[in-house]
Amino acid sequence: ASGAAGGGGGRGGGGGGETGRGGRIQGDLTSATRAKDILAIVEADADAFDAIHTATAIHRLATHGSRDQRDRDDVVRDVRFGTLTTLVDRNLRDMNSQGLANVAWACARLEFNPGVEVLRTIAGGLERELALATASGAAGGGGGRGGGGA
Protein backbone atom coordinates (compact mmCIF):
# COMPACT_ATOMS: atom_id res chain seq x y z
CA ALA A 1 0.00 0.00 0.00
CA SER A 2 1.95 2.90 -1.32
CA GLY A 3 1.32 6.57 -0.83
CA ALA A 4 2.48 7.44 -4.34
CA ALA A 5 0.08 8.33 -7.11
CA GLY A 6 -0.56 5.63 -9.67
CA GLY A 7 1.73 5.39 -12.65
CA GLY A 8 0.54 5.73 -16.20
CA GLY A 9 0.29 3.04 -18.83
CA GLY A 10 -0.26 -0.66 -18.43
CA ARG A 11 -3.40 -2.44 -17.45
CA GLY A 12 -5.57 -0.26 -15.31
CA GLY A 13 -4.73 2.87 -17.31
CA GLY A 14 -5.59 6.35 -16.11
CA GLY A 15 -2.42 6.95 -14.13
CA GLY A 16 -1.03 10.12 -12.68
CA GLY A 17 0.20 11.57 -15.98
CA GLU A 18 -3.13 11.33 -17.80
CA THR A 19 -4.74 14.54 -18.98
CA GLY A 20 -8.42 15.31 -19.25
CA ARG A 21 -11.13 14.05 -16.95
CA GLY A 22 -9.21 10.93 -15.85
CA GLY A 23 -6.20 12.99 -14.86
CA ARG A 24 -8.38 15.47 -13.00
CA ILE A 25 -10.12 12.66 -11.10
CA GLN A 26 -6.78 11.12 -10.09
CA GLY A 27 -5.42 14.49 -9.04
CA ASP A 28 -8.54 15.27 -7.01
CA LEU A 29 -8.39 11.87 -5.30
CA THR A 30 -4.72 12.12 -4.41
CA SER A 31 -5.25 15.64 -3.03
CA ALA A 32 -8.31 14.79 -0.95
CA THR A 33 -7.70 14.20 2.75
CA ARG A 34 -11.25 13.99 4.11
CA ALA A 35 -13.65 11.09 3.64
CA LYS A 36 -16.50 13.40 2.64
CA ASP A 37 -14.37 14.91 -0.15
CA ILE A 38 -13.30 11.48 -1.45
CA LEU A 39 -16.90 10.27 -1.43
CA ALA A 40 -18.00 13.45 -3.23
CA ILE A 41 -15.52 12.66 -6.02
CA VAL A 42 -16.92 9.12 -6.22
CA GLU A 43 -20.43 10.55 -6.48
CA ALA A 44 -19.54 13.11 -9.12
CA ASP A 45 -17.29 10.98 -11.32
CA ALA A 46 -18.19 7.31 -10.79
CA ASP A 47 -19.08 6.91 -14.47
CA ALA A 48 -15.45 7.67 -15.43
CA PHE A 49 -13.67 5.62 -12.75
CA ASP A 50 -11.16 3.08 -13.97
CA ALA A 51 -9.15 0.54 -11.97
CA ILE A 52 -6.64 3.12 -10.75
CA HIS A 53 -9.27 5.64 -9.66
CA THR A 54 -11.13 2.90 -7.81
CA ALA A 55 -8.07 1.60 -5.97
CA THR A 56 -6.97 5.14 -5.15
CA ALA A 57 -10.38 6.16 -3.80
CA ILE A 58 -10.80 3.21 -1.44
CA HIS A 59 -7.18 3.44 -0.33
CA ARG A 60 -7.52 7.18 0.38
CA LEU A 61 -10.70 6.55 2.38
CA ALA A 62 -8.88 4.02 4.52
CA THR A 63 -5.79 6.22 4.86
CA HIS A 64 -7.57 9.46 5.72
CA GLY A 65 -10.70 8.14 7.38
CA SER A 66 -11.01 8.45 11.10
CA ARG A 67 -9.73 5.73 13.36
CA ASP A 68 -12.92 6.13 15.36
CA GLN A 69 -15.21 3.14 14.83
CA ARG A 70 -18.32 5.30 14.59
CA ASP A 71 -16.78 7.39 11.80
CA ARG A 72 -15.64 4.26 9.93
CA ASP A 73 -19.14 2.86 10.23
CA ASP A 74 -20.57 6.12 8.85
CA VAL A 75 -18.26 5.89 5.81
CA VAL A 76 -19.13 2.24 5.13
CA ARG A 77 -22.88 2.96 5.47
CA ASP A 78 -22.72 5.97 3.13
CA VAL A 79 -24.53 5.31 -0.16
CA ARG A 80 -21.48 6.67 -2.00
CA PHE A 81 -19.33 3.96 -0.41
CA GLY A 82 -21.83 1.50 -1.88
CA THR A 83 -21.14 3.10 -5.26
CA LEU A 84 -17.42 2.65 -4.64
CA THR A 85 -17.84 -1.03 -3.78
CA THR A 86 -19.74 -1.47 -7.06
CA LEU A 87 -16.79 0.16 -8.82
CA VAL A 88 -14.43 -2.23 -7.01
CA ASP A 89 -16.49 -5.16 -8.33
CA ARG A 90 -16.41 -3.71 -11.85
CA ASN A 91 -12.71 -2.79 -11.95
CA LEU A 92 -11.00 -5.38 -9.78
CA ARG A 93 -10.07 -7.69 -12.66
CA ASP A 94 -8.19 -4.83 -14.34
CA MET A 95 -6.00 -4.04 -11.32
CA ASN A 96 -2.37 -4.97 -11.02
CA SER A 97 -0.88 -6.34 -7.80
CA GLN A 98 -0.55 -2.89 -6.21
CA GLY A 99 -4.20 -2.04 -6.88
CA LEU A 100 -5.33 -5.43 -5.56
CA ALA A 101 -3.22 -5.03 -2.42
CA ASN A 102 -4.53 -1.49 -1.90
CA VAL A 103 -8.13 -2.69 -2.06
CA ALA A 104 -7.48 -5.58 0.34
CA TRP A 105 -5.63 -3.33 2.78
CA ALA A 106 -8.33 -0.65 2.62
CA CYS A 107 -11.10 -3.15 3.35
CA ALA A 108 -9.14 -4.43 6.35
CA ARG A 109 -8.40 -0.92 7.61
CA LEU A 110 -12.06 0.08 7.26
CA GLU A 111 -13.11 -3.19 8.90
CA PHE A 112 -15.30 -3.81 5.84
CA ASN A 113 -15.95 -7.33 4.58
CA PRO A 114 -16.18 -7.04 0.79
CA GLY A 115 -17.55 -10.56 0.41
CA VAL A 116 -16.19 -13.89 -0.71
CA GLU A 117 -16.25 -13.13 -4.44
CA VAL A 118 -14.21 -9.95 -4.09
CA LEU A 119 -11.69 -11.73 -1.89
CA ARG A 120 -11.45 -14.61 -4.39
CA THR A 121 -10.96 -12.15 -7.22
CA ILE A 122 -8.18 -10.41 -5.28
CA ALA A 123 -6.50 -13.75 -4.51
CA GLY A 124 -6.84 -14.88 -8.13
CA GLY A 125 -5.47 -11.59 -9.41
CA LEU A 126 -2.46 -11.82 -7.10
CA GLU A 127 -1.84 -15.40 -8.26
CA ARG A 128 -2.01 -14.16 -11.88
CA GLU A 129 0.41 -11.34 -11.15
CA LEU A 130 2.80 -13.74 -9.41
CA ALA A 131 2.70 -16.10 -12.39
CA LEU A 132 3.41 -13.21 -14.78
CA ALA A 133 6.27 -11.93 -12.63
CA THR A 134 7.75 -15.40 -12.29
CA ALA A 135 7.48 -16.08 -16.02
CA SER A 136 9.18 -12.79 -16.89
CA GLY A 137 11.91 -13.22 -14.30
CA ALA A 138 10.73 -10.15 -12.41
CA ALA A 139 9.79 -11.99 -9.22
CA GLY A 140 12.07 -9.67 -7.26
CA GLY A 141 9.76 -6.74 -8.03
CA GLY A 142 10.35 -3.61 -9.95
CA GLY A 143 9.21 -3.75 -13.55
CA GLY A 144 5.42 -3.40 -12.90
CA ARG A 145 2.83 -2.68 -15.52
CA GLY A 146 1.52 0.64 -14.22
CA GLY A 147 -1.54 1.58 -12.33
CA GLY A 148 -2.27 0.50 -8.80
CA GLY A 149 -3.52 3.84 -7.55
CA ALA A 150 -3.20 5.37 -4.12
mmCIF file of C-alpha atoms in Angstrom:
data_model
loop_
_atom_site.group_PDB
_atom_site.id
_atom_site.type_symbol
_atom_site.label_atom_id
_atom_site.label_comp_id
_atom_site.label_asym_id
_atom_site.label_seq_id
_atom_site.Cartn_x
_atom_site.Cartn_y
_atom_site.Cartn_z
ATOM 1 C CA ALA A 1 0.000 0.000 0.000
ATOM 2 C CA SER A 2 1.945 2.901 -1.321
ATOM 3 C CA GLY A 3 1.321 6.568 -0.828
ATOM 4 C CA ALA A 4 2.479 7.442 -4.336
ATOM 5 C CA ALA A 5 0.075 8.332 -7.106
ATOM 6 C CA GLY A 6 -0.563 5.631 -9.673
ATOM 7 C CA GLY A 7 1.730 5.388 -12.651
ATOM 8 C CA GLY A 8 0.542 5.728 -16.200
ATOM 9 C CA GLY A 9 0.294 3.038 -18.833
ATOM 10 C CA GLY A 10 -0.261 -0.655 -18.427
ATOM 11 C CA ARG A 11 -3.404 -2.438 -17.450
ATOM 12 C CA GLY A 12 -5.567 -0.263 -15.309
ATOM 13 C CA GLY A 13 -4.734 2.866 -17.314
ATOM 14 C CA GLY A 14 -5.588 6.345 -16.108
ATOM 15 C CA GLY A 15 -2.424 6.949 -14.128
ATOM 16 C CA GLY A 16 -1.030 10.121 -12.680
ATOM 17 C CA GLY A 17 0.197 11.568 -15.978
ATOM 18 C CA GLU A 18 -3.126 11.331 -17.804
ATOM 19 C CA THR A 19 -4.736 14.540 -18.980
ATOM 20 C CA GLY A 20 -8.419 15.308 -19.247
ATOM 21 C CA ARG A 21 -11.129 14.049 -16.950
ATOM 22 C CA GLY A 22 -9.210 10.932 -15.854
ATOM 23 C CA GLY A 23 -6.199 12.993 -14.862
ATOM 24 C CA ARG A 24 -8.381 15.474 -12.996
ATOM 25 C CA ILE A 25 -10.115 12.662 -11.098
ATOM 26 C CA GLN A 26 -6.785 11.118 -10.094
ATOM 27 C CA GLY A 27 -5.424 14.494 -9.035
ATOM 28 C CA ASP A 28 -8.537 15.265 -7.014
ATOM 29 C CA LEU A 29 -8.388 11.870 -5.304
ATOM 30 C CA THR A 30 -4.719 12.123 -4.409
ATOM 31 C CA SER A 31 -5.250 15.636 -3.034
ATOM 32 C CA ALA A 32 -8.314 14.789 -0.948
ATOM 33 C CA THR A 33 -7.704 14.197 2.750
ATOM 34 C CA ARG A 34 -11.252 13.990 4.113
ATOM 35 C CA ALA A 35 -13.649 11.087 3.639
ATOM 36 C CA LYS A 36 -16.496 13.404 2.642
ATOM 37 C CA ASP A 37 -14.368 14.908 -0.150
ATOM 38 C CA ILE A 38 -13.298 11.481 -1.453
ATOM 39 C CA LEU A 39 -16.903 10.271 -1.428
ATOM 40 C CA ALA A 40 -17.999 13.452 -3.233
ATOM 41 C CA ILE A 41 -15.518 12.660 -6.018
ATOM 42 C CA VAL A 42 -16.922 9.118 -6.219
ATOM 43 C CA GLU A 43 -20.426 10.546 -6.480
ATOM 44 C CA ALA A 44 -19.538 13.113 -9.125
ATOM 45 C CA ASP A 45 -17.289 10.978 -11.323
ATOM 46 C CA ALA A 46 -18.189 7.312 -10.793
ATOM 47 C CA ASP A 47 -19.075 6.906 -14.468
ATOM 48 C CA ALA A 48 -15.454 7.672 -15.425
ATOM 49 C CA PHE A 49 -13.675 5.619 -12.745
ATOM 50 C CA ASP A 50 -11.155 3.081 -13.973
ATOM 51 C CA ALA A 51 -9.150 0.544 -11.968
ATOM 52 C CA ILE A 52 -6.644 3.123 -10.748
ATOM 53 C CA HIS A 53 -9.266 5.642 -9.656
ATOM 54 C CA THR A 54 -11.130 2.901 -7.812
ATOM 55 C CA ALA A 55 -8.067 1.598 -5.971
ATOM 56 C CA THR A 56 -6.967 5.138 -5.146
ATOM 57 C CA ALA A 57 -10.384 6.163 -3.797
ATOM 58 C CA ILE A 58 -10.801 3.213 -1.440
ATOM 59 C CA HIS A 59 -7.176 3.442 -0.325
ATOM 60 C CA ARG A 60 -7.522 7.177 0.384
ATOM 61 C CA LEU A 61 -10.699 6.546 2.378
ATOM 62 C CA ALA A 62 -8.875 4.023 4.520
ATOM 63 C CA THR A 63 -5.792 6.221 4.861
ATOM 64 C CA HIS A 64 -7.574 9.458 5.716
ATOM 65 C CA GLY A 65 -10.699 8.141 7.381
ATOM 66 C CA SER A 66 -11.011 8.452 11.101
ATOM 67 C CA ARG A 67 -9.734 5.726 13.358
ATOM 68 C CA ASP A 68 -12.925 6.134 15.358
ATOM 69 C CA GLN A 69 -15.207 3.136 14.835
ATOM 70 C CA ARG A 70 -18.324 5.296 14.586
ATOM 71 C CA ASP A 71 -16.776 7.393 11.801
ATOM 72 C CA ARG A 72 -15.644 4.258 9.927
ATOM 73 C CA ASP A 73 -19.143 2.859 10.231
ATOM 74 C CA ASP A 74 -20.573 6.115 8.846
ATOM 75 C CA VAL A 75 -18.257 5.890 5.814
ATOM 76 C CA VAL A 76 -19.127 2.241 5.134
ATOM 77 C CA ARG A 77 -22.879 2.957 5.470
ATOM 78 C CA ASP A 78 -22.721 5.972 3.135
ATOM 79 C CA VAL A 79 -24.527 5.315 -0.155
ATOM 80 C CA ARG A 80 -21.478 6.671 -2.003
ATOM 81 C CA PHE A 81 -19.333 3.961 -0.411
ATOM 82 C CA GLY A 82 -21.827 1.499 -1.885
ATOM 83 C CA THR A 83 -21.143 3.098 -5.256
ATOM 84 C CA LEU A 84 -17.424 2.654 -4.639
ATOM 85 C CA THR A 85 -17.835 -1.027 -3.783
ATOM 86 C CA THR A 86 -19.739 -1.468 -7.062
ATOM 87 C CA LEU A 87 -16.789 0.164 -8.815
ATOM 88 C CA VAL A 88 -14.433 -2.231 -7.010
ATOM 89 C CA ASP A 89 -16.490 -5.161 -8.327
ATOM 90 C CA ARG A 90 -16.409 -3.713 -11.851
ATOM 91 C CA ASN A 91 -12.711 -2.788 -11.953
ATOM 92 C CA LEU A 92 -11.004 -5.384 -9.776
ATOM 93 C CA ARG A 93 -10.068 -7.689 -12.663
ATOM 94 C CA ASP A 94 -8.192 -4.829 -14.344
ATOM 95 C CA MET A 95 -6.001 -4.038 -11.324
ATOM 96 C CA ASN A 96 -2.370 -4.966 -11.015
ATOM 97 C CA SER A 97 -0.878 -6.336 -7.800
ATOM 98 C CA GLN A 98 -0.553 -2.886 -6.208
ATOM 99 C CA GLY A 99 -4.196 -2.043 -6.883
ATOM 100 C CA LEU A 100 -5.329 -5.433 -5.560
ATOM 101 C CA ALA A 101 -3.222 -5.034 -2.423
ATOM 102 C CA ASN A 102 -4.526 -1.489 -1.900
ATOM 103 C CA VAL A 103 -8.134 -2.686 -2.064
ATOM 104 C CA ALA A 104 -7.479 -5.584 0.337
ATOM 105 C CA TRP A 105 -5.627 -3.326 2.780
ATOM 106 C CA ALA A 106 -8.326 -0.650 2.615
ATOM 107 C CA CYS A 107 -11.096 -3.151 3.349
ATOM 108 C CA ALA A 108 -9.139 -4.434 6.353
ATOM 109 C CA ARG A 109 -8.404 -0.918 7.615
ATOM 110 C CA LEU A 110 -12.063 0.080 7.264
ATOM 111 C CA GLU A 111 -13.113 -3.194 8.895
ATOM 112 C CA PHE A 112 -15.297 -3.810 5.843
ATOM 113 C CA ASN A 113 -15.948 -7.325 4.585
ATOM 114 C CA PRO A 114 -16.183 -7.035 0.791
ATOM 115 C CA GLY A 115 -17.549 -10.563 0.414
ATOM 116 C CA VAL A 116 -16.186 -13.891 -0.714
ATOM 117 C CA GLU A 117 -16.253 -13.134 -4.443
ATOM 118 C CA VAL A 118 -14.214 -9.953 -4.087
ATOM 119 C CA LEU A 119 -11.688 -11.735 -1.891
ATOM 120 C CA ARG A 120 -11.454 -14.611 -4.388
ATOM 121 C CA THR A 121 -10.957 -12.152 -7.223
ATOM 122 C CA ILE A 122 -8.176 -10.407 -5.283
ATOM 123 C CA ALA A 123 -6.496 -13.751 -4.514
ATOM 124 C CA GLY A 124 -6.840 -14.884 -8.126
ATOM 125 C CA GLY A 125 -5.469 -11.593 -9.406
ATOM 126 C CA LEU A 126 -2.465 -11.819 -7.103
ATOM 127 C CA GLU A 127 -1.842 -15.399 -8.261
ATOM 128 C CA ARG A 128 -2.012 -14.165 -11.882
ATOM 129 C CA GLU A 129 0.414 -11.336 -11.150
ATOM 130 C CA LEU A 130 2.801 -13.743 -9.409
ATOM 131 C CA ALA A 131 2.701 -16.104 -12.395
ATOM 132 C CA LEU A 132 3.414 -13.208 -14.779
ATOM 133 C CA ALA A 133 6.271 -11.927 -12.630
ATOM 134 C CA THR A 134 7.746 -15.398 -12.293
ATOM 135 C CA ALA A 135 7.483 -16.075 -16.023
ATOM 136 C CA SER A 136 9.178 -12.791 -16.888
ATOM 137 C CA GLY A 137 11.909 -13.215 -14.303
ATOM 138 C CA ALA A 138 10.735 -10.151 -12.405
ATOM 139 C CA ALA A 139 9.793 -11.993 -9.218
ATOM 140 C CA GLY A 140 12.073 -9.670 -7.262
ATOM 141 C CA GLY A 141 9.764 -6.736 -8.030
ATOM 142 C CA GLY A 142 10.355 -3.609 -9.953
ATOM 143 C CA GLY A 143 9.206 -3.750 -13.545
ATOM 144 C CA GLY A 144 5.424 -3.396 -12.900
ATOM 145 C CA ARG A 145 2.826 -2.677 -15.524
ATOM 146 C CA GLY A 146 1.523 0.635 -14.219
ATOM 147 C CA GLY A 147 -1.539 1.584 -12.326
ATOM 148 C CA GLY A 148 -2.269 0.502 -8.804
ATOM 149 C CA GLY A 149 -3.520 3.839 -7.554
ATOM 150 C CA ALA A 150 -3.199 5.371 -4.118
#
